[in-house]
PDB file of C-alpha atoms in Angstrom:
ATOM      1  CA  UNK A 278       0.000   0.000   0.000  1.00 44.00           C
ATOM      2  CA  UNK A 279       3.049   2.345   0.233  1.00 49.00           C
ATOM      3  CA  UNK A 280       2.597   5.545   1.630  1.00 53.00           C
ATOM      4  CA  UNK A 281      -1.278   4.980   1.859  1.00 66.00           C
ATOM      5  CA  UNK A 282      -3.206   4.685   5.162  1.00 77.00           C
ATOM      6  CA  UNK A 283      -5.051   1.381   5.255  1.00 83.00           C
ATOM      7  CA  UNK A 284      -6.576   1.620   9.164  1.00 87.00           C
ATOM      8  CA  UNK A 285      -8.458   4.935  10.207  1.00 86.00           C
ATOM      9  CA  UNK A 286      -8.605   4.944  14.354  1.00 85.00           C
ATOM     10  CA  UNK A 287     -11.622   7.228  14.673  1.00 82.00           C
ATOM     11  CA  UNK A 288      -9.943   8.741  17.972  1.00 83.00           C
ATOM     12  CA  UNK A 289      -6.860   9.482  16.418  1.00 83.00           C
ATOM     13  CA  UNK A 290      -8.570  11.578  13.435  1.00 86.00           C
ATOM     14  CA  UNK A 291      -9.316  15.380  13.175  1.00 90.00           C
ATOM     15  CA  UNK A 292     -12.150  16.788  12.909  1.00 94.00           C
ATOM     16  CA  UNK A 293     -12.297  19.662  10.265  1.00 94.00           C
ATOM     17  CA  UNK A 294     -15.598  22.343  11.159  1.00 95.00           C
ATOM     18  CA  UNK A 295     -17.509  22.466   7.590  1.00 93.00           C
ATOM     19  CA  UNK A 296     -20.206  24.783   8.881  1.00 93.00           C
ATOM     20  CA  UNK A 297     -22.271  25.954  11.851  1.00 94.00           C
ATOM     21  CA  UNK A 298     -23.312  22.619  13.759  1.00 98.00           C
ATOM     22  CA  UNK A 299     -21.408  20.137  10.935  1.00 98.00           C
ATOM     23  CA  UNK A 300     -17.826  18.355  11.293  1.00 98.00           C
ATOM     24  CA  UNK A 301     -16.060  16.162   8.904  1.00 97.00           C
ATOM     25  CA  UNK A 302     -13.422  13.350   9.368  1.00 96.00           C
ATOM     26  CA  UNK A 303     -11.957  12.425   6.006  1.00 93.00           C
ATOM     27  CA  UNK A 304     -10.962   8.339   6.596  1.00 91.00           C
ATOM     28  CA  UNK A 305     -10.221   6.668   3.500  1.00 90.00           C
ATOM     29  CA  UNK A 306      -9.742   7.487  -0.158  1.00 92.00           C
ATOM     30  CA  UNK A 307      -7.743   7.001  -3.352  1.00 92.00           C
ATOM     31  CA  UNK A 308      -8.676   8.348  -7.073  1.00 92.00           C
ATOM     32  CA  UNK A 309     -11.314   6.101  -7.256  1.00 95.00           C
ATOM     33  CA  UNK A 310     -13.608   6.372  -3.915  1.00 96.00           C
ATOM     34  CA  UNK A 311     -14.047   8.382  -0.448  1.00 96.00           C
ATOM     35  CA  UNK A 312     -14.730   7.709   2.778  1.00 96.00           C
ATOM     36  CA  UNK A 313     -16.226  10.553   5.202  1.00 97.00           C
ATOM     37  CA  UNK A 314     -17.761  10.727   8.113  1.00 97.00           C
ATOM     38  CA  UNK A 315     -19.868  13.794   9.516  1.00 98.00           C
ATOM     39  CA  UNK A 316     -20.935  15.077  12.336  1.00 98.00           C
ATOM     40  CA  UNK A 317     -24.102  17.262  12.823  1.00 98.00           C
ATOM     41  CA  UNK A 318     -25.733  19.365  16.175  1.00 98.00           C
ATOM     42  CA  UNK A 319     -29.476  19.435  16.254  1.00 98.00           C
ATOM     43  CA  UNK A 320     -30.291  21.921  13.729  1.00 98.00           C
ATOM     44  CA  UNK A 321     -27.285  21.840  11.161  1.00 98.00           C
ATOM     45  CA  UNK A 322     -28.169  22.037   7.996  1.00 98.00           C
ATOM     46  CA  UNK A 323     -26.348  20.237   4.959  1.00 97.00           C
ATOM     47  CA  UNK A 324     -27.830  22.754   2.399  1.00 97.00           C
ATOM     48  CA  UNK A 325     -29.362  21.542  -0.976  1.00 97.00           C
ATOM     49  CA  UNK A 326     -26.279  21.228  -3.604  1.00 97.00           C
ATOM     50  CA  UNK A 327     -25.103  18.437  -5.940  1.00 97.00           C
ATOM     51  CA  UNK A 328     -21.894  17.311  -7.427  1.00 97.00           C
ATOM     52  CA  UNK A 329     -20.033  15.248 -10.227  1.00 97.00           C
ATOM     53  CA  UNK A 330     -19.796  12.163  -7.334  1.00 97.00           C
ATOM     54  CA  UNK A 331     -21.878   9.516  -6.673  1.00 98.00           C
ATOM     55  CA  UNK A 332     -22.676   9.048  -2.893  1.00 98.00           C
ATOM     56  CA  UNK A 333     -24.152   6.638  -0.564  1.00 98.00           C
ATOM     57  CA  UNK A 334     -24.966   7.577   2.984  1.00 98.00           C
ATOM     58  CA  UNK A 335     -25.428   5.549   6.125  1.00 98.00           C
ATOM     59  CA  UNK A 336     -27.005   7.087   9.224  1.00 98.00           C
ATOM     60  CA  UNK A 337     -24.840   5.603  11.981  1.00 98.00           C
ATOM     61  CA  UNK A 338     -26.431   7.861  14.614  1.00 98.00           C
ATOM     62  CA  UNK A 339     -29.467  10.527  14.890  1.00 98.00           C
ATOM     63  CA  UNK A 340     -31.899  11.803  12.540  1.00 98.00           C
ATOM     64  CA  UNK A 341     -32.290  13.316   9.497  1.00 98.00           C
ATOM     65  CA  UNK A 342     -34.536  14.931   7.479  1.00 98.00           C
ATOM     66  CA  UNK A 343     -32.787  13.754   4.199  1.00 98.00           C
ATOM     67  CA  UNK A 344     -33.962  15.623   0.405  1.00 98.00           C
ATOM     68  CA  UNK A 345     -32.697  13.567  -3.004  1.00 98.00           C
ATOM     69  CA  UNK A 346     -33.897  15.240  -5.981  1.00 98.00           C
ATOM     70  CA  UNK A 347     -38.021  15.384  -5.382  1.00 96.00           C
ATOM     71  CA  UNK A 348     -38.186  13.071  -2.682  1.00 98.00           C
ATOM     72  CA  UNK A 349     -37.899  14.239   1.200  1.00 98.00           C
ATOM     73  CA  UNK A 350     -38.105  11.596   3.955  1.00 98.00           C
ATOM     74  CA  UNK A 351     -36.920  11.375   7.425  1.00 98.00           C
ATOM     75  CA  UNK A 352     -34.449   8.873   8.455  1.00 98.00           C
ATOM     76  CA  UNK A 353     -32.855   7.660  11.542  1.00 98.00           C
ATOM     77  CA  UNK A 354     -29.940   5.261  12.896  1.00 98.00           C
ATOM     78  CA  UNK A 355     -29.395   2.111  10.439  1.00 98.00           C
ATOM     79  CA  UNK A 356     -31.060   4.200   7.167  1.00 98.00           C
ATOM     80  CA  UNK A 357     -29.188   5.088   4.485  1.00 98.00           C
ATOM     81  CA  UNK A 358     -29.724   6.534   0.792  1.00 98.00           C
ATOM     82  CA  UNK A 359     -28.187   6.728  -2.515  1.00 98.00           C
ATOM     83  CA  UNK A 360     -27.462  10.115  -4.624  1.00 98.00           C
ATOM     84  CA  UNK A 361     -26.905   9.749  -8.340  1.00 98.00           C
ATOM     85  CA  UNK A 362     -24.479  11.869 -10.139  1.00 98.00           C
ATOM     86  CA  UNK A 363     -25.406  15.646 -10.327  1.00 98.00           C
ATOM     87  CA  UNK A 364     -28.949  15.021  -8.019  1.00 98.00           C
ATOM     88  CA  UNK A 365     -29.623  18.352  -6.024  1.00 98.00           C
ATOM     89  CA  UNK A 366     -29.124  16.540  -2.332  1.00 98.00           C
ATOM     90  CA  UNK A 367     -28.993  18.121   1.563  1.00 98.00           C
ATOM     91  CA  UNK A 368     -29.932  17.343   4.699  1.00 98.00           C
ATOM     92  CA  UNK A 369     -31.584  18.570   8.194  1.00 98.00           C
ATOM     93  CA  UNK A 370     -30.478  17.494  11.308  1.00 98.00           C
ATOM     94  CA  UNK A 371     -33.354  16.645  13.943  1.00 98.00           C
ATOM     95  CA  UNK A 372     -31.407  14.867  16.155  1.00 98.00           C
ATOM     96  CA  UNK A 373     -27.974  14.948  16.526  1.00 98.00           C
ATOM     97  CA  UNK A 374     -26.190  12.666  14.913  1.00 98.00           C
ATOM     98  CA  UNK A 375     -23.294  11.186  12.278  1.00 98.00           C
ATOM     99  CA  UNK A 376     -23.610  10.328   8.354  1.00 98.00           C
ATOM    100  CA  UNK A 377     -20.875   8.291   6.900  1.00 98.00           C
ATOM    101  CA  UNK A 378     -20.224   9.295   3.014  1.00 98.00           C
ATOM    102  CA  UNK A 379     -19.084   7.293   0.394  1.00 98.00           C
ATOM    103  CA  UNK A 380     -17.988   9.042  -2.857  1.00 98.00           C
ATOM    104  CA  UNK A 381     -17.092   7.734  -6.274  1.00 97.00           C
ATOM    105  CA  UNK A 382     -14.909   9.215  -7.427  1.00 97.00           C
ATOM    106  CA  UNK A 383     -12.295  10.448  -4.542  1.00 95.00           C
ATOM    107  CA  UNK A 384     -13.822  14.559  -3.758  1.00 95.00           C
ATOM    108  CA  UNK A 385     -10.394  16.646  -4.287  1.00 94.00           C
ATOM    109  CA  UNK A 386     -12.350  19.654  -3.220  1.00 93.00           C
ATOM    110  CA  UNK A 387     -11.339  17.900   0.248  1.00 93.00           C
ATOM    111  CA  UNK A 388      -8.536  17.381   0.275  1.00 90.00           C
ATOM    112  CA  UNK A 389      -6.119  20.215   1.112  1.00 77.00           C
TER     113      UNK A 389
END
C-alpha cells in the first residue's frame, strides 16, 4: 500500500468544522472512492447542492430529514440513501447525529 493509510482509528482523526453545527473526518480514499464521516448538532443544515460524485450515505447515529432530488423523507440510525451523479441533495439534522459518506470518485475539493 506504500505511503497509503489502510486503518483509520476514529480517535486518532481530526475533525475539520464544515459549517455551523457540521464536522467532517476524512478516513479513507484514493482516485477512485471516499470515505467521510460527519458530524451534525441538532439543527445543522447540509444545504441543498449536488456534485459530479456519486454518494451513498449511512445514518450511523441521529436523525435526518434527508432531500434527493423530489423526494424528502426522514431517516434515523441504520437508514441510508443513494445520490446519483449531479442530483440536487442536503440534509436537516433533527437529532444529533453522524452520516458516513461514500464518494465515487475520490472529492479533491477535500482534500487540502
Amino acid at each position: 500500500m506504500g505511503d497509503k493509510a489502510i486503518f483509520f482509528r476514529q480517535d486518532e482523526m481530526e475533525w475539520e468544522a464544515v459549517e455551523d453545527k457540521i464536522e467532517r473526518q476524512i478516513v479513507g480514499y484514493d482516485d477512485t472512492m471516499m470515505m467521510v464521516n460527519v458530524k451534525f448538532e441538532k439543527g445543522g443544515v447540509g444545504s441543498v447542492h449536488h456534485h459530479v460524485h456519486t454518494q451513498s450515505t449511512y445514518i450511523s447515529e441521529g436523525k435526518f430529514e434527508v432531500t434527493v432530488a423530489d423526494d424528502k423523507k426522514v431517516l434515523k440510525k441504520g437508514d441510508s440513501f443513494f445520490v446519483p451523479s449531479n442530483t440536487p441533495h442536503g440534509v436537516v439534522c433533527l437529532e444529533s447525529g453522524v452520516l458516513i459518506d461514500v464518494f465515487t470518485p475520490v472529492r479533491k475539493d477535500f482534500l487540502k
